[in-house]
């Protein structure tokens, strides 16, 4: 998914030139509108983005676009046809890009199972026991319709059969790592939790402890991450980012600035139940200043998530941000915090576009000029997710492997957490931004079973 003129030839992350100079609306002149609206776009009175569709099915019989133009007569709600469609006109196409067909694992959004937290894990990874948080509801359709994971629920799944395969792979002398990889890389997280429960029922042993005794290094870290329920893994990552001497601020930004309200609330509850700690207090103890305030705002999980865009408010917010930064001597940091912490991502995207017209400069560049350090990185992460979330994670993956050495924890965390959500789109953006595939870079930076497992998750 790309935006006109983005990424720039000079590369990413700054999203400069968006929208391009001379183009004050999306899409640029010469490209068909999305969707056509009598009297112009956006609709008079603000309207929604896109204009609220009628209720009949989309696409029309005969395929996409429907004869006579887009949207098809009668509207465009309903299930997409198999194979998907580009998320907006002009988007790149290809296998797996666009709207995946409905079915098991659609969108890769898996809710944790109550069995996820059963079994009492090893002392080295506390928190495998305890109460499971309440199940997450399915996310709004607008959040999943353009995303797709590389891992989906396996058809004809049999937890007992998989548990037996893993037992045989670890029994006796030596370990059949390939057998382990073939199971864990091709099952959804929910299915892995069922395998973990079946293993204990069948053999009276803890699967996680057995895996730890057979594996080591990055391969062990990756497989254990895959067996953690998603909510727990995020909470565990945040705890370890603040535990001990020093703080891994980039981990806090990566998780707290990119998750949905429901995900953040589940993380906060899990952090409390599994580690007996208040995440807000830990943040206050480990960070300070405007960065601390931004993260505390994120922890509330109260961002507006309506998909309707108020263009008048976007104009007002853009003017407010300009007056708080570029338009004055000094910076009113609290104004940036308020807007970026509360507005929905579609609303922020509209604000970015309005800001470019007011300031003759894109908002990300203004944040570069007005802020520094971790608060700058946090504010930019929020805006980057509003503009192009897969591009944000693609950049993080690239820098985890760029240069000497590899930031394996970041590589593992992003591959695991996005594998059932939008890793297909992250791969697409990675290739577009860096002119090489994610699999190629992983293959050159890793080795052995660790490389084989990563590539199995990413998909060739």
Tab-separated table of C-alpha atoms in Angstrom, residues 156-377:
chain	number	residue	atom	x	y	z
A	156	UNK	CA	-8.159	-30.259	9.515
A	157	UNK	CA	-6.359	-29.287	12.714
A	158	UNK	CA	-5.822	-32.029	15.300
A	159	UNK	CA	-4.175	-30.911	18.550
A	160	UNK	CA	-3.501	-34.473	19.766
A	161	UNK	CA	-1.788	-35.429	16.510
A	162	UNK	CA	0.428	-32.332	16.628
A	163	UNK	CA	1.266	-32.943	20.278
A	164	UNK	CA	2.370	-36.470	19.339
A	165	UNK	CA	4.580	-35.122	16.530
A	166	UNK	CA	6.276	-32.712	18.929
A	167	UNK	CA	6.746	-35.449	21.546
A	168	UNK	CA	8.449	-37.732	19.018
A	169	UNK	CA	10.625	-34.844	17.806
A	170	UNK	CA	12.011	-34.347	21.318
A	171	UNK	CA	12.131	-37.947	22.557
A	172	UNK	CA	15.427	-39.797	22.873
A	173	UNK	CA	18.813	-38.516	21.743
A	174	UNK	CA	18.828	-35.491	19.518
A	175	UNK	CA	15.981	-33.248	18.413
A	176	UNK	CA	14.111	-33.253	15.126
A	177	UNK	CA	14.016	-29.469	14.713
A	178	UNK	CA	12.447	-29.684	11.263
A	179	UNK	CA	9.437	-31.553	12.643
A	180	UNK	CA	8.998	-28.868	15.307
A	181	UNK	CA	9.264	-26.105	12.692
A	182	UNK	CA	6.720	-27.782	10.411
A	183	UNK	CA	4.151	-27.720	13.212
A	184	UNK	CA	4.670	-24.358	14.905
A	185	UNK	CA	5.144	-22.329	11.702
A	186	UNK	CA	1.903	-23.599	10.193
A	187	UNK	CA	-0.531	-23.257	13.091
A	188	UNK	CA	-2.329	-20.184	14.368
A	189	UNK	CA	-1.637	-18.964	17.887
A	190	UNK	CA	-4.990	-20.266	19.075
A	191	UNK	CA	-4.137	-23.701	17.668
A	192	UNK	CA	-0.727	-23.647	19.407
A	193	UNK	CA	-2.482	-23.065	22.730
A	194	UNK	CA	-4.619	-26.156	22.087
A	195	UNK	CA	-1.484	-28.172	21.256
A	196	UNK	CA	0.090	-27.026	24.529
A	197	UNK	CA	-2.975	-28.150	26.504
A	198	UNK	CA	-3.202	-31.482	24.642
A	199	UNK	CA	0.492	-32.184	25.294
A	200	UNK	CA	0.041	-31.855	29.049
A	201	UNK	CA	-3.127	-33.980	28.982
A	202	UNK	CA	-1.507	-36.749	26.930
A	203	UNK	CA	1.947	-36.904	28.531
A	204	UNK	CA	1.648	-35.171	31.911
A	205	UNK	CA	4.497	-32.865	30.914
A	206	UNK	CA	4.781	-29.178	30.148
A	207	UNK	CA	5.468	-28.564	26.453
A	208	UNK	CA	7.230	-25.257	27.078
A	209	UNK	CA	9.687	-26.827	29.539
A	210	UNK	CA	10.407	-29.652	27.106
A	211	UNK	CA	11.028	-27.212	24.261
A	212	UNK	CA	13.376	-25.144	26.437
A	213	UNK	CA	15.388	-28.232	27.313
A	214	UNK	CA	15.786	-29.173	23.634
A	215	UNK	CA	16.404	-25.754	22.052
A	216	UNK	CA	18.716	-22.821	22.616
A	217	UNK	CA	19.532	-19.316	21.458
A	218	UNK	CA	17.384	-17.426	19.000
A	219	UNK	CA	15.541	-20.552	17.889
A	220	UNK	CA	14.372	-21.109	21.456
A	221	UNK	CA	13.327	-17.460	21.861
A	222	UNK	CA	11.382	-17.545	18.591
A	223	UNK	CA	9.530	-20.800	19.326
A	224	UNK	CA	8.663	-19.754	22.880
A	225	UNK	CA	7.351	-16.431	21.526
A	226	UNK	CA	5.150	-18.330	19.085
A	227	UNK	CA	3.665	-20.353	21.954
A	228	UNK	CA	2.853	-17.278	24.045
A	229	UNK	CA	-0.688	-15.930	23.659
A	230	UNK	CA	-0.552	-12.618	21.781
A	231	UNK	CA	-1.719	-10.456	24.672
A	232	UNK	CA	0.688	-12.104	27.071
A	233	UNK	CA	3.608	-11.728	24.639
A	234	UNK	CA	3.008	-7.972	24.345
A	235	UNK	CA	2.764	-7.615	28.143
A	236	UNK	CA	5.873	-9.790	28.607
A	237	UNK	CA	7.796	-7.675	26.067
A	238	UNK	CA	6.816	-4.445	27.841
A	239	UNK	CA	7.813	-5.860	31.227
A	240	UNK	CA	11.237	-6.916	29.955
A	241	UNK	CA	11.712	-3.533	28.276
A	242	UNK	CA	11.437	-1.845	31.681
A	243	UNK	CA	12.914	-4.538	33.906
A	244	UNK	CA	16.349	-4.094	35.434
A	245	UNK	CA	18.867	-1.413	34.517
A	246	UNK	CA	17.975	0.705	31.523
A	247	UNK	CA	14.807	0.947	29.465
A	248	UNK	CA	14.151	-0.191	25.903
A	249	UNK	CA	12.086	2.802	24.872
A	250	UNK	CA	11.685	1.644	21.263
A	251	UNK	CA	9.838	-1.457	22.480
A	252	UNK	CA	7.420	0.718	24.462
A	253	UNK	CA	6.790	2.861	21.381
A	254	UNK	CA	6.408	-0.098	19.037
A	255	UNK	CA	3.706	-1.731	21.163
A	256	UNK	CA	1.843	1.081	22.918
A	257	UNK	CA	1.663	3.430	19.922
A	258	UNK	CA	0.410	0.846	17.413
A	259	UNK	CA	-2.187	-1.335	19.163
A	260	UNK	CA	-5.970	-0.887	19.205
A	261	UNK	CA	-7.857	0.267	22.291
A	262	UNK	CA	-9.053	-3.243	23.054
A	263	UNK	CA	-5.574	-4.691	22.651
A	264	UNK	CA	-4.079	-2.060	24.971
A	265	UNK	CA	-6.699	-2.661	27.642
A	266	UNK	CA	-6.083	-6.410	27.474
A	267	UNK	CA	-2.319	-5.810	27.718
A	268	UNK	CA	-2.752	-3.551	30.757
A	269	UNK	CA	-4.954	-6.137	32.495
A	270	UNK	CA	-2.605	-9.001	31.615
A	271	UNK	CA	0.409	-7.015	32.864
A	272	UNK	CA	-1.335	-6.592	36.200
A	273	UNK	CA	-2.565	-10.194	36.557
A	274	UNK	CA	0.616	-11.914	35.326
A	275	UNK	CA	3.317	-9.705	36.833
A	276	UNK	CA	1.428	-8.134	39.737
A	277	UNK	CA	2.437	-4.665	38.611
A	278	UNK	CA	0.743	-1.511	37.357
A	279	UNK	CA	2.080	-0.690	33.895
A	280	UNK	CA	1.384	3.029	34.271
A	281	UNK	CA	3.459	3.162	37.447
A	282	UNK	CA	6.296	1.279	35.757
A	283	UNK	CA	6.211	3.744	32.861
A	284	UNK	CA	6.346	6.691	35.254
A	285	UNK	CA	9.312	5.108	37.049
A	286	UNK	CA	11.257	4.370	33.842
A	287	UNK	CA	10.504	7.402	31.656
A	288	UNK	CA	10.070	11.123	32.155
A	289	UNK	CA	8.862	14.370	30.640
A	290	UNK	CA	6.740	14.544	27.529
A	291	UNK	CA	7.643	10.987	26.531
A	292	UNK	CA	6.250	9.719	29.833
A	293	UNK	CA	3.018	11.671	29.281
A	294	UNK	CA	2.620	10.300	25.764
A	295	UNK	CA	3.013	6.688	26.936
A	296	UNK	CA	0.627	7.218	29.843
A	297	UNK	CA	-1.910	8.585	27.355
A	298	UNK	CA	-1.425	5.493	25.194
A	299	UNK	CA	-1.983	3.183	28.188
A	300	UNK	CA	-5.505	4.504	28.662
A	301	UNK	CA	-6.714	2.793	25.469
A	302	UNK	CA	-9.168	5.629	24.809
A	303	UNK	CA	-8.324	6.686	21.262
A	304	UNK	CA	-11.375	7.509	19.146
A	305	UNK	CA	-11.828	4.554	16.799
A	306	UNK	CA	-14.769	5.699	14.702
A	307	UNK	CA	-14.068	5.477	10.984
A	308	UNK	CA	-15.939	8.697	10.142
A	309	UNK	CA	-13.686	11.633	9.292
A	310	UNK	CA	-14.672	15.141	10.361
A	311	UNK	CA	-12.883	17.360	7.852
A	312	UNK	CA	-13.718	20.540	9.723
A	313	UNK	CA	-12.102	19.123	12.874
A	314	UNK	CA	-9.097	17.980	10.808
A	315	UNK	CA	-8.679	21.554	9.566
A	316	UNK	CA	-8.999	22.911	13.101
A	317	UNK	CA	-6.538	20.365	14.517
A	318	UNK	CA	-4.050	21.119	11.758
A	319	UNK	CA	-4.275	24.839	12.527
A	320	UNK	CA	-3.923	24.108	16.250
A	321	UNK	CA	-0.804	21.986	15.673
A	322	UNK	CA	0.707	24.648	13.434
A	323	UNK	CA	0.157	27.325	16.072
A	324	UNK	CA	1.631	24.998	18.721
A	325	UNK	CA	4.816	24.397	16.738
A	326	UNK	CA	5.887	25.982	13.476
A	327	UNK	CA	3.715	29.054	14.021
A	328	UNK	CA	5.293	30.152	17.312
A	329	UNK	CA	8.554	30.461	19.157
A	330	UNK	CA	8.921	27.270	21.190
A	331	UNK	CA	6.599	24.280	21.191
A	332	UNK	CA	3.356	23.508	23.005
A	333	UNK	CA	4.020	19.805	23.491
A	334	UNK	CA	0.729	19.161	25.281
A	335	UNK	CA	-1.219	20.173	22.163
A	336	UNK	CA	0.584	17.564	20.060
A	337	UNK	CA	0.010	14.975	22.784
A	338	UNK	CA	-3.708	15.754	22.958
A	339	UNK	CA	-4.359	15.526	19.209
A	340	UNK	CA	-2.169	12.513	18.453
A	341	UNK	CA	-3.310	10.529	21.512
A	342	UNK	CA	-7.064	10.987	21.047
A	343	UNK	CA	-7.918	11.210	17.344
A	344	UNK	CA	-8.686	8.129	15.278
A	345	UNK	CA	-6.120	7.039	12.707
A	346	UNK	CA	-8.354	8.009	9.730
A	347	UNK	CA	-8.915	11.396	11.386
A	348	UNK	CA	-5.161	11.861	11.877
A	349	UNK	CA	-4.579	11.046	8.214
A	350	UNK	CA	-6.974	13.825	7.236
A	351	UNK	CA	-5.213	16.157	9.698
A	352	UNK	CA	-1.842	15.379	8.088
A	353	UNK	CA	-3.268	16.342	4.691
A	354	UNK	CA	-4.799	19.564	6.055
A	355	UNK	CA	-1.530	20.442	7.805
A	356	UNK	CA	0.409	20.213	4.533
A	357	UNK	CA	-1.874	22.826	3.001
A	358	UNK	CA	-1.633	25.173	5.993
A	359	UNK	CA	2.088	24.904	6.770
A	360	UNK	CA	3.447	24.088	3.293
A	361	UNK	CA	5.327	21.349	5.132
A	362	UNK	CA	4.295	17.843	6.139
A	363	UNK	CA	3.532	17.203	9.802
A	364	UNK	CA	6.240	14.552	10.213
A	365	UNK	CA	8.872	17.080	9.127
A	366	UNK	CA	7.494	19.602	11.615
A	367	UNK	CA	7.745	17.050	14.420
A	368	UNK	CA	11.359	16.459	13.358
A	369	UNK	CA	11.999	20.176	13.800
A	370	UNK	CA	10.057	20.661	17.028
A	371	UNK	CA	10.885	17.500	19.003
A	372	UNK	CA	13.814	15.183	19.644
A	373	UNK	CA	14.592	11.849	21.242
A	374	UNK	CA	11.964	9.352	22.339
A	375	UNK	CA	8.963	11.689	22.299
A	376	UNK	CA	9.768	12.527	18.670
A	377	UNK	CA	9.953	8.819	17.837
